[in-house]
CSV table of N, CA and C in Angstrom, one decimal:
chain,number,residue,atom,x,y,z
A,143,MET,N,0.9,-1.2,0.0
A,143,MET,CA,0.0,0.0,0.0
A,143,MET,C,0.9,1.2,0.0
A,144,SER,N,0.6,2.2,-0.8
A,144,SER,CA,1.4,3.4,-0.9
A,144,SER,C,1.2,4.3,0.3
A,145,ALA,N,2.2,5.1,0.5
A,145,ALA,CA,2.2,6.0,1.7
A,145,ALA,C,1.0,7.0,1.7
A,146,ILE,N,0.7,7.5,0.5
A,146,ILE,CA,-0.5,8.4,0.4
A,146,ILE,C,-1.8,7.7,0.8
A,147,TYR,N,-1.9,6.4,0.4
A,147,TYR,CA,-3.1,5.7,0.9
A,147,TYR,C,-3.1,5.5,2.4
A,148,ASP,N,-1.9,5.2,2.9
A,148,ASP,CA,-1.8,5.0,4.3
A,148,ASP,C,-2.2,6.3,5.1
A,149,ASP,N,-1.7,7.4,4.6
A,149,ASP,CA,-2.1,8.7,5.2
A,149,ASP,C,-3.6,9.0,5.1
A,150,ILE,N,-4.2,8.7,4.0
A,150,ILE,CA,-5.6,9.0,3.8
A,150,ILE,C,-6.4,8.1,4.8
A,151,LEU,N,-6.0,6.8,4.8
A,151,LEU,CA,-6.7,5.8,5.7
A,151,LEU,C,-6.6,6.3,7.2
A,152,LEU,N,-5.4,6.6,7.6
A,152,LEU,CA,-5.2,7.0,9.0
A,152,LEU,C,-5.9,8.3,9.3
A,153,ASP,N,-6.0,9.2,8.4
A,153,ASP,CA,-6.8,10.5,8.6
A,153,ASP,C,-8.2,10.1,8.8
A,154,HIS,N,-8.8,9.2,8.1
A,154,HIS,CA,-10.2,8.9,8.2
A,154,HIS,C,-10.4,8.1,9.5
A,155,ILE,N,-9.4,7.4,10.0
A,155,ILE,CA,-9.5,6.7,11.3
A,155,ILE,C,-9.4,7.7,12.5
A,156,ARG,N,-8.4,8.5,12.4
A,156,ARG,CA,-8.2,9.5,13.5
A,156,ARG,C,-9.2,10.6,13.5
A,157,ASN,N,-9.7,11.0,12.4
A,157,ASN,CA,-10.6,12.2,12.3
A,157,ASN,C,-11.8,11.7,11.5
A,158,ALA,N,-12.5,10.7,12.0
A,158,ALA,CA,-13.7,10.2,11.3
A,158,ALA,C,-14.7,11.3,11.0
A,159,ARG,N,-15.1,11.4,9.8
A,159,ARG,CA,-16.1,12.4,9.4
A,159,ARG,C,-17.5,11.8,9.8
A,160,ASN,N,-18.4,12.7,10.3
A,160,ASN,CA,-19.8,12.3,10.5
A,160,ASN,C,-20.0,11.2,11.5
A,161,TRP,N,-19.1,11.1,12.4
A,161,TRP,CA,-19.2,10.1,13.5
A,161,TRP,C,-20.1,10.7,14.6
A,162,ARG,N,-21.4,10.5,14.4
A,162,ARG,CA,-22.4,11.1,15.3
A,162,ARG,C,-23.8,10.5,14.9
A,163,GLU,N,-24.8,10.8,15.7
A,163,GLU,CA,-26.2,10.5,15.3
A,163,GLU,C,-26.8,11.7,14.7
A,164,ILE,N,-27.7,11.5,13.8
A,164,ILE,CA,-28.6,12.5,13.3
A,164,ILE,C,-29.8,12.6,14.1
A,165,ASP,N,-30.2,13.7,14.6
A,165,ASP,CA,-31.4,13.9,15.4
A,165,ASP,C,-32.6,13.7,14.5
A,166,ALA,N,-33.5,12.8,14.8
A,166,ALA,CA,-34.7,12.5,14.1
A,166,ALA,C,-34.4,12.2,12.6
A,167,PRO,N,-33.6,11.1,12.4
A,167,PRO,CA,-33.3,10.7,11.0
A,167,PRO,C,-34.5,10.2,10.2
A,168,ASP,N,-34.5,10.4,8.9
A,168,ASP,CA,-35.5,9.9,8.1
A,168,ASP,C,-35.4,8.4,7.8
A,169,ARG,N,-34.1,7.9,7.9
A,169,ARG,CA,-33.8,6.5,7.7
A,169,ARG,C,-32.7,6.1,8.6
A,170,SER,N,-32.7,4.9,9.0
A,170,SER,CA,-31.6,4.4,9.8
A,170,SER,C,-31.5,2.9,9.6
A,171,ALA,N,-30.3,2.3,9.9
A,171,ALA,CA,-30.1,0.9,10.0
A,171,ALA,C,-29.0,0.5,10.9
A,172,GLU,N,-29.2,-0.6,11.6
A,172,GLU,CA,-28.1,-1.1,12.4
A,172,GLU,C,-27.7,-2.5,11.9
A,173,LEU,N,-26.4,-2.7,11.7
A,173,LEU,CA,-25.9,-4.0,11.3
A,173,LEU,C,-24.7,-4.4,12.2
A,174,SER,N,-24.5,-5.7,12.2
A,174,SER,CA,-23.3,-6.1,12.9
A,174,SER,C,-22.7,-7.3,12.2
A,175,ASN,N,-21.5,-7.5,12.4
A,175,ASN,CA,-20.7,-8.6,11.9
A,175,ASN,C,-20.5,-9.6,13.0
A,176,PRO,N,-21.2,-10.7,13.1
A,176,PRO,CA,-21.1,-11.6,14.2
A,176,PRO,C,-19.7,-12.3,14.3
A,177,LEU,N,-19.0,-12.3,13.2
A,177,LEU,CA,-17.6,-12.9,13.2
A,177,LEU,C,-16.6,-12.1,14.0
A,178,CYS,N,-16.7,-10.8,13.9
A,178,CYS,CA,-15.7,-10.0,14.6
A,178,CYS,C,-16.3,-9.1,15.7
A,179,GLY,N,-17.6,-8.9,15.7
A,179,GLY,CA,-18.2,-8.1,16.7
A,179,GLY,C,-18.4,-6.6,16.3
A,180,ASP,N,-18.0,-6.2,15.1
A,180,ASP,CA,-18.2,-4.8,14.7
A,180,ASP,C,-19.7,-4.6,14.6
A,181,THR,N,-20.1,-3.4,15.0
A,181,THR,CA,-21.5,-3.0,15.0
A,181,THR,C,-21.6,-1.5,14.4
A,182,PHE,N,-22.6,-1.3,13.6
A,182,PHE,CA,-22.8,0.0,12.9
A,182,PHE,C,-24.2,0.4,13.0
A,183,ARG,N,-24.4,1.7,13.2
A,183,ARG,CA,-25.7,2.4,13.0
A,183,ARG,C,-25.4,3.5,12.1
A,184,VAL,N,-26.2,3.5,11.0
A,184,VAL,CA,-26.1,4.6,9.9
A,184,VAL,C,-27.4,5.3,10.0
A,185,THR,N,-27.4,6.6,10.1
A,185,THR,CA,-28.6,7.5,10.1
A,185,THR,C,-28.5,8.4,8.9
A,186,LEU,N,-29.6,8.7,8.3
A,186,LEU,CA,-29.7,9.5,7.1
A,186,LEU,C,-30.8,10.5,7.3
A,187,ALA,N,-30.6,11.7,6.8
A,187,ALA,CA,-31.6,12.8,6.6
A,187,ALA,C,-31.8,13.0,5.1
A,188,LEU,N,-33.0,12.9,4.7
A,188,LEU,CA,-33.3,13.1,3.2
A,188,LEU,C,-34.1,14.3,3.0
A,189,ASP,N,-33.9,14.9,1.8
A,189,ASP,CA,-34.7,16.0,1.3
A,189,ASP,C,-35.3,15.4,0.0
A,190,GLY,N,-36.5,14.9,0.1
A,190,GLY,CA,-37.1,14.2,-1.0
A,190,GLY,C,-36.3,13.0,-1.3
A,191,ASP,N,-35.7,12.9,-2.5
A,191,ASP,CA,-34.9,11.8,-2.9
A,191,ASP,C,-33.4,12.0,-2.8
A,192,THR,N,-33.0,13.1,-2.1
A,192,THR,CA,-31.6,13.4,-1.9
A,192,THR,C,-31.1,13.2,-0.5
A,193,VAL,N,-29.9,12.6,-0.4
A,193,VAL,CA,-29.3,12.4,1.0
A,193,VAL,C,-28.8,13.8,1.4
A,194,ARG,N,-29.5,14.4,2.3
A,194,ARG,CA,-29.0,15.7,2.8
A,194,ARG,C,-27.9,15.6,3.8
A,195,ASP,N,-28.0,14.5,4.7
A,195,ASP,CA,-26.9,14.3,5.7
A,195,ASP,C,-26.8,12.8,5.9
A,196,ALA,N,-25.6,12.3,6.2
A,196,ALA,CA,-25.4,10.9,6.5
A,196,ALA,C,-24.4,10.9,7.7
A,197,ALA,N,-24.7,10.0,8.6
A,197,ALA,CA,-23.8,9.9,9.8
A,197,ALA,C,-23.8,8.4,10.3
A,198,PHE,N,-22.8,8.1,11.1
A,198,PHE,CA,-22.7,6.8,11.6
A,198,PHE,C,-22.2,6.8,13.1
A,199,THR,N,-22.5,5.7,13.8
A,199,THR,CA,-21.8,5.4,15.0
A,199,THR,C,-21.4,4.0,14.9
A,200,CYS,N,-20.4,3.6,15.6
A,200,CYS,CA,-19.9,2.2,15.5
A,200,CYS,C,-19.0,1.8,16.7
A,201,GLU,N,-18.9,0.5,16.9
A,201,GLU,CA,-17.9,-0.1,17.6
A,201,GLU,C,-17.2,-1.0,16.6
A,202,CYS,N,-16.0,-0.6,16.2
A,202,CYS,CA,-15.5,-1.3,15.0
A,202,CYS,C,-13.9,-1.1,14.9
A,203,CYS,N,-13.4,-1.8,13.9
A,203,CYS,CA,-12.0,-1.7,13.7
A,203,CYS,C,-11.7,-0.4,12.8
A,204,GLY,N,-10.4,-0.1,12.6
A,204,GLY,CA,-10.0,1.0,11.8
A,204,GLY,C,-10.5,1.0,10.4
A,205,ILE,N,-10.4,-0.1,9.7
A,205,ILE,CA,-10.8,-0.1,8.3
A,205,ILE,C,-12.3,0.1,8.2
A,206,SER,N,-13.1,-0.4,9.1
A,206,SER,CA,-14.5,-0.2,9.1
A,206,SER,C,-14.8,1.3,9.4
A,207,MET,N,-14.1,1.9,10.3
A,207,MET,CA,-14.2,3.3,10.7
A,207,MET,C,-13.9,4.2,9.5
A,208,ALA,N,-12.8,3.9,8.8
A,208,ALA,CA,-12.4,4.7,7.7
A,208,ALA,C,-13.4,4.6,6.5
A,209,SER,N,-13.8,3.4,6.3
A,209,SER,CA,-14.8,3.1,5.2
A,209,SER,C,-16.1,3.9,5.5
A,210,ALA,N,-16.6,3.9,6.7
A,210,ALA,CA,-17.8,4.6,7.0
A,210,ALA,C,-17.6,6.1,6.9
A,211,SER,N,-16.5,6.6,7.3
A,211,SER,CA,-16.2,8.0,7.2
A,211,SER,C,-16.2,8.4,5.7
A,212,VAL,N,-15.5,7.7,4.9
A,212,VAL,CA,-15.5,7.9,3.4
A,212,VAL,C,-16.9,7.8,2.9
A,213,MET,N,-17.7,6.8,3.3
A,213,MET,CA,-19.0,6.6,2.7
A,213,MET,C,-19.9,7.8,3.1
A,214,THR,N,-19.9,8.3,4.3
A,214,THR,CA,-20.8,9.3,4.7
A,214,THR,C,-20.5,10.6,3.9
A,215,GLU,N,-19.2,10.9,3.7
A,215,GLU,CA,-18.9,12.1,2.9
A,215,GLU,C,-19.3,11.9,1.5
A,216,SER,N,-19.2,10.7,1.0
A,216,SER,CA,-19.5,10.5,-0.5
A,216,SER,C,-20.9,10.5,-0.8
A,217,VAL,N,-21.8,10.2,0.1
A,217,VAL,CA,-23.2,10.1,-0.3
A,217,VAL,C,-24.0,11.4,-0.1
A,218,ARG,N,-23.4,12.3,0.7
A,218,ARG,CA,-24.1,13.6,1.0
A,218,ARG,C,-24.3,14.3,-0.3
A,219,GLY,N,-25.6,14.8,-0.5
A,219,GLY,CA,-25.9,15.5,-1.7
A,219,GLY,C,-26.2,14.7,-2.9
A,220,ARG,N,-26.1,13.4,-2.8
A,220,ARG,CA,-26.5,12.5,-3.9
A,220,ARG,C,-27.9,12.0,-3.8
A,221,THR,N,-28.5,11.6,-4.9
A,221,THR,CA,-29.8,11.0,-4.8
A,221,THR,C,-29.7,9.6,-4.2
A,222,VAL,N,-30.8,9.1,-3.8
A,222,VAL,CA,-30.8,7.7,-3.3
A,222,VAL,C,-30.3,6.7,-4.3
A,223,ALA,N,-30.7,6.9,-5.6
A,223,ALA,CA,-30.2,6.0,-6.7
A,223,ALA,C,-28.7,6.2,-6.9
A,224,GLU,N,-28.2,7.4,-6.8
A,224,GLU,CA,-26.7,7.6,-7.0
A,224,GLU,C,-25.9,7.0,-5.8
A,225,ALA,N,-26.5,7.2,-4.6
A,225,ALA,CA,-25.8,6.6,-3.4
A,225,ALA,C,-25.8,5.1,-3.5
A,226,ARG,N,-26.9,4.5,-3.9
A,226,ARG,CA,-26.9,3.0,-4.1
A,226,ARG,C,-26.0,2.6,-5.2
A,227,ALA,N,-25.9,3.3,-6.3
A,227,ALA,CA,-24.9,3.0,-7.3
A,227,ALA,C,-23.5,3.1,-6.9
A,228,LEU,N,-23.2,4.1,-6.0
A,228,LEU,CA,-21.8,4.2,-5.5
A,228,LEU,C,-21.5,3.0,-4.6
A,229,ARG,N,-22.4,2.6,-3.8
A,229,ARG,CA,-22.2,1.4,-2.9
A,229,ARG,C,-22.0,0.2,-3.8
A,230,ALA,N,-22.7,0.0,-4.8
A,230,ALA,CA,-22.5,-1.1,-5.7
A,230,ALA,C,-21.2,-1.1,-6.4
A,231,ARG,N,-20.7,0.1,-6.8
A,231,ARG,CA,-19.4,0.2,-7.4
A,231,ARG,C,-18.3,-0.1,-6.4
A,232,PHE,N,-18.4,0.4,-5.2
A,232,PHE,CA,-17.4,0.1,-4.2
A,232,PHE,C,-17.4,-1.4,-3.9
A,233,ALA,N,-18.6,-2.0,-3.7
A,233,ALA,CA,-18.6,-3.5,-3.5
A,233,ALA,C,-18.0,-4.3,-4.6
A,234,ALA,N,-18.3,-3.8,-5.9
A,234,ALA,CA,-17.7,-4.5,-7.0
A,234,ALA,C,-16.2,-4.4,-7.1
A,235,ALA,N,-15.7,-3.2,-6.7
A,235,ALA,CA,-14.2,-3.0,-6.6
A,235,ALA,C,-13.6,-4.0,-5.6
A,236,VAL,N,-14.2,-4.1,-4.5
A,236,VAL,CA,-13.7,-5.0,-3.4
A,236,VAL,C,-13.7,-6.5,-4.0
A,237,ALA,N,-14.8,-6.8,-4.7
A,237,ALA,CA,-14.9,-8.2,-5.2
A,237,ALA,C,-13.9,-8.4,-6.3
A,238,GLN,N,-13.6,-7.4,-7.1
A,238,GLN,CA,-12.7,-7.5,-8.3
A,238,GLN,C,-11.3,-7.9,-7.9
A,239,ARG,N,-10.8,-7.3,-6.9
A,239,ARG,CA,-9.5,-7.6,-6.4
A,239,ARG,C,-8.3,-7.5,-7.3
A,240,GLY,N,-8.4,-6.9,-8.5
A,240,GLY,CA,-7.3,-6.7,-9.4
A,240,GLY,C,-6.5,-5.5,-9.1
A,241,ASP,N,-5.4,-5.3,-9.8
A,241,ASP,CA,-4.6,-4.1,-9.7
A,241,ASP,C,-5.3,-2.9,-10.1
A,242,ASP,N,-6.3,-3.0,-11.0
A,242,ASP,CA,-7.0,-1.8,-11.5
A,242,ASP,C,-8.4,-1.7,-10.8
A,243,ALA,N,-8.6,-2.5,-9.8
A,243,ALA,CA,-9.9,-2.4,-9.0
A,243,ALA,C,-10.0,-1.1,-8.4
A,244,GLY,N,-11.1,-0.4,-8.6
A,244,GLY,CA,-11.4,0.9,-8.0
A,244,GLY,C,-10.7,2.0,-8.7
A,245,ASP,N,-10.2,1.8,-9.9
A,245,ASP,CA,-9.5,3.0,-10.6
A,245,ASP,C,-10.5,4.2,-10.8
A,246,ALA,N,-11.8,3.9,-11.0
A,246,ALA,CA,-12.7,5.0,-11.2
A,246,ALA,C,-13.2,5.6,-9.9
A,247,LEU,N,-12.8,5.1,-8.7
A,247,LEU,CA,-13.2,5.6,-7.5
A,247,LEU,C,-12.4,6.8,-7.0
A,248,HIS,N,-13.0,7.6,-6.1
A,248,HIS,CA,-12.3,8.7,-5.5
A,248,HIS,C,-11.1,8.2,-4.7
A,249,PRO,N,-10.0,9.0,-4.6
A,249,PRO,CA,-8.8,8.5,-3.9
A,249,PRO,C,-9.1,8.0,-2.4
A,250,ASP,N,-10.0,8.6,-1.7
A,250,ASP,CA,-10.4,8.1,-0.4
A,250,ASP,C,-10.9,6.7,-0.4
A,251,HIS,N,-11.8,6.4,-1.4
A,251,HIS,CA,-12.3,5.1,-1.6
A,251,HIS,C,-11.2,4.1,-1.9
A,252,ARG,N,-10.3,4.5,-2.8
A,252,ARG,CA,-9.2,3.7,-3.1
A,252,ARG,C,-8.2,3.4,-2.0
A,253,ALA,N,-8.1,4.3,-1.0
A,253,ALA,CA,-7.3,4.1,0.2
A,253,ALA,C,-7.9,2.9,1.0
A,254,VAL,N,-9.2,2.9,1.2
A,254,VAL,CA,-9.8,1.8,1.9
A,254,VAL,C,-9.7,0.6,1.1
A,255,LEU,N,-9.9,0.6,-0.2
A,255,LEU,CA,-9.8,-0.5,-1.0
A,255,LEU,C,-8.4,-1.1,-1.0
A,256,GLN,N,-7.4,-0.3,-1.0
A,256,GLN,CA,-6.0,-0.8,-1.0
A,256,GLN,C,-5.7,-1.6,0.3
A,257,ALA,N,-6.3,-1.1,1.4
A,257,ALA,CA,-6.1,-1.8,2.7
A,257,ALA,C,-6.7,-3.2,2.6
A,258,VAL,N,-7.9,-3.3,2.0
A,258,VAL,CA,-8.6,-4.5,1.9
A,258,VAL,C,-7.9,-5.5,0.9
A,259,LEU,N,-7.3,-4.9,-0.2
A,259,LEU,CA,-6.6,-5.8,-1.1
A,259,LEU,C,-5.4,-6.4,-0.5
A,260,ALA,N,-4.8,-5.7,0.4
A,260,ALA,CA,-3.6,-6.2,1.1
A,260,ALA,C,-4.0,-7.3,2.1
A,261,SER,N,-5.2,-7.3,2.6
A,261,SER,CA,-5.7,-8.3,3.6
A,261,SER,C,-7.1,-8.7,3.2
A,262,PRO,N,-7.3,-9.7,2.4
A,262,PRO,CA,-8.6,-10.1,2.0
A,262,PRO,C,-9.6,-10.5,3.1
A,263,ALA,N,-9.1,-10.9,4.2
A,263,ALA,CA,-9.9,-11.2,5.3
A,263,ALA,C,-10.7,-9.9,5.8
A,264,ARG,N,-10.3,-8.7,5.4
A,264,ARG,CA,-10.9,-7.5,5.9
A,264,ARG,C,-12.0,-7.0,4.9
A,265,ASP,N,-12.3,-7.8,3.9
A,265,ASP,CA,-13.4,-7.3,3.0
A,265,ASP,C,-14.7,-6.9,3.8
A,266,LYS,N,-15.1,-7.7,4.7
A,266,LYS,CA,-16.3,-7.5,5.5
A,266,LYS,C,-16.2,-6.2,6.3
A,267,CYS,N,-15.0,-5.9,6.7
A,267,CYS,CA,-14.7,-4.6,7.5
A,267,CYS,C,-15.1,-3.4,6.6
A,268,ALA,N,-14.6,-3.5,5.4
A,268,ALA,CA,-14.8,-2.3,4.5
A,268,ALA,C,-16.2,-2.2,4.0
A,269,LEU,N,-16.9,-3.3,3.9
A,269,LEU,CA,-18.3,-3.3,3.3
A,269,LEU,C,-19.4,-3.2,4.3
A,270,LEU,N,-19.2,-3.4,5.6
A,270,LEU,CA,-20.3,-3.3,6.6
A,270,LEU,C,-21.0,-2.0,6.6
A,271,ALA,N,-20.3,-0.9,6.6
A,271,ALA,CA,-21.0,0.4,6.7
A,271,ALA,C,-21.8,0.6,5.4
A,272,TRP,N,-21.2,0.2,4.3
A,272,TRP,CA,-21.9,0.3,3.0
A,272,TRP,C,-23.2,-0.5,2.9
A,273,GLN,N,-23.2,-1.7,3.5
A,273,GLN,CA,-24.4,-2.5,3.6
A,273,GLN,C,-25.4,-1.9,4.5
A,274,ALA,N,-24.9,-1.3,5.6
A,274,ALA,CA,-25.9,-0.6,6.5
A,274,ALA,C,-26.5,0.6,5.7
A,275,LEU,N,-25.7,1.3,4.9
A,275,LEU,CA,-26.3,2.4,4.1
A,275,LEU,C,-27.3,1.9,3.2
A,276,GLU,N,-27.1,0.8,2.5
A,276,GLU,CA,-28.0,0.2,1.6
A,276,GLU,C,-29.3,-0.2,2.3
A,277,THR,N,-29.2,-0.8,3.5
A,277,THR,CA,-30.4,-1.1,4.2
A,277,THR,C,-31.2,0.1,4.6
A,278,ALA,N,-30.5,1.2,5.1
A,278,ALA,CA,-31.2,2.4,5.4
A,278,ALA,C,-31.8,3.0,4.2
A,279,LEU,N,-31.2,3.0,3.0
A,279,LEU,CA,-31.8,3.6,1.8
A,279,LEU,C,-33.0,2.8,1.4
A,280,LEU,N,-33.0,1.6,1.7
A,280,LEU,CA,-34.2,0.7,1.3
A,280,LEU,C,-35.2,0.8,2.4
A,281,ASP,N,-35.0,1.7,3.4
A,281,ASP,CA,-35.9,1.9,4.5
A,281,ASP,C,-36.2,0.6,5.3
A,282,GLY,N,-35.1,-0.1,5.6
A,282,GLY,CA,-35.2,-1.3,6.4
A,282,GLY,C,-35.3,-2.5,5.6
A,283,GLY,N,-35.4,-2.5,4.3
A,283,GLY,CA,-35.5,-3.7,3.5
A,283,GLY,C,-34.1,-4.4,3.5
A,284,PRO,N,-34.1,-5.6,2.9
A,284,PRO,CA,-32.8,-6.3,2.9
A,284,PRO,C,-31.8,-5.7,2.0
A,285,ALA,N,-30.5,-5.8,2.3
A,285,ALA,CA,-29.5,-5.2,1.5
A,285,ALA,C,-29.3,-6.1,0.2
A,286,ALA,N,-28.9,-5.4,-0.9
A,286,ALA,CA,-28.7,-6.2,-2.1
A,286,ALA,C,-27.6,-7.2,-1.9
A,287,PRO,N,-27.8,-8.4,-2.6
A,287,PRO,CA,-26.8,-9.5,-2.4
A,287,PRO,C,-25.4,-9.2,-2.9
A,288,ASP,N,-25.3,-8.3,-3.9
A,288,ASP,CA,-23.9,-8.1,-4.5
A,288,ASP,C,-23.0,-7.5,-3.5
A,289,GLY,N,-23.5,-6.9,-2.5
A,289,GLY,CA,-22.7,-6.2,-1.5
A,289,GLY,C,-22.7,-7.0,-0.2
A,290,ASP,N,-23.1,-8.3,-0.2
A,290,ASP,CA,-23.3,-9.1,1.0
A,290,ASP,C,-22.0,-9.2,1.8
A,291,THR,N,-22.0,-8.8,3.0
A,291,THR,CA,-20.9,-8.9,3.9
A,291,THR,C,-20.9,-10.0,4.9
A,292,GLY,N,-22.0,-10.7,4.9
A,292,GLY,CA,-22.2,-11.8,5.9
A,292,GLY,C,-22.7,-11.1,7.2
A,293,ALA,N,-23.0,-9.8,7.2
A,293,ALA,CA,-23.5,-9.2,8.4
A,293,ALA,C,-24.9,-9.5,8.7
A,294,ALA,N,-25.2,-9.5,10.0
A,294,ALA,CA,-26.6,-9.8,10.4
A,294,ALA,C,-27.3,-8.5,10.8
A,295,LEU,N,-28.6,-8.4,10.4
A,295,LEU,CA,-29.4,-7.2,10.8
A,295,LEU,C,-29.8,-7.4,12.2
A,296,ARG,N,-29.5,-6.4,13.0
A,296,ARG,CA,-29.9,-6.4,14.4
A,296,ARG,C,-31.2,-5.6,14.5
A,297,VAL,N,-32.2,-6.2,15.2
A,297,VAL,CA,-33.4,-5.5,15.4
A,297,VAL,C,-33.6,-5.1,16.8
């Protein structure tokens, strides 16, 4: 992993963006990974079909924290369809695992992706927040299978 990606990843871990709860969210979802114990709560505020605000709280590892931080910054101001498409692109890049995986992604997304490519066992760490986002965007419906992280929905 290059030093620039290390720096980006560490910045999102040390200075996680949007690590908070949204008061009276329009949508929310809680997911956990029973294999490692990571838990996430994603909250969203919508203006019509646009994600006005996105936030998260978690008990998780650094890769999960960085991924959630990047995710919340990335989806703000996007339509629900655009946010879901971004989640699908990120999940596809994780699954692709090639040297060019994620080339079309923002550098912050690539930083998380590079950490996962260096340690395939961490795929679920990078994807859990994105799956929680998908669940919240679907208003509590099941997450799409292409981004399956093996996480369990907590009720």
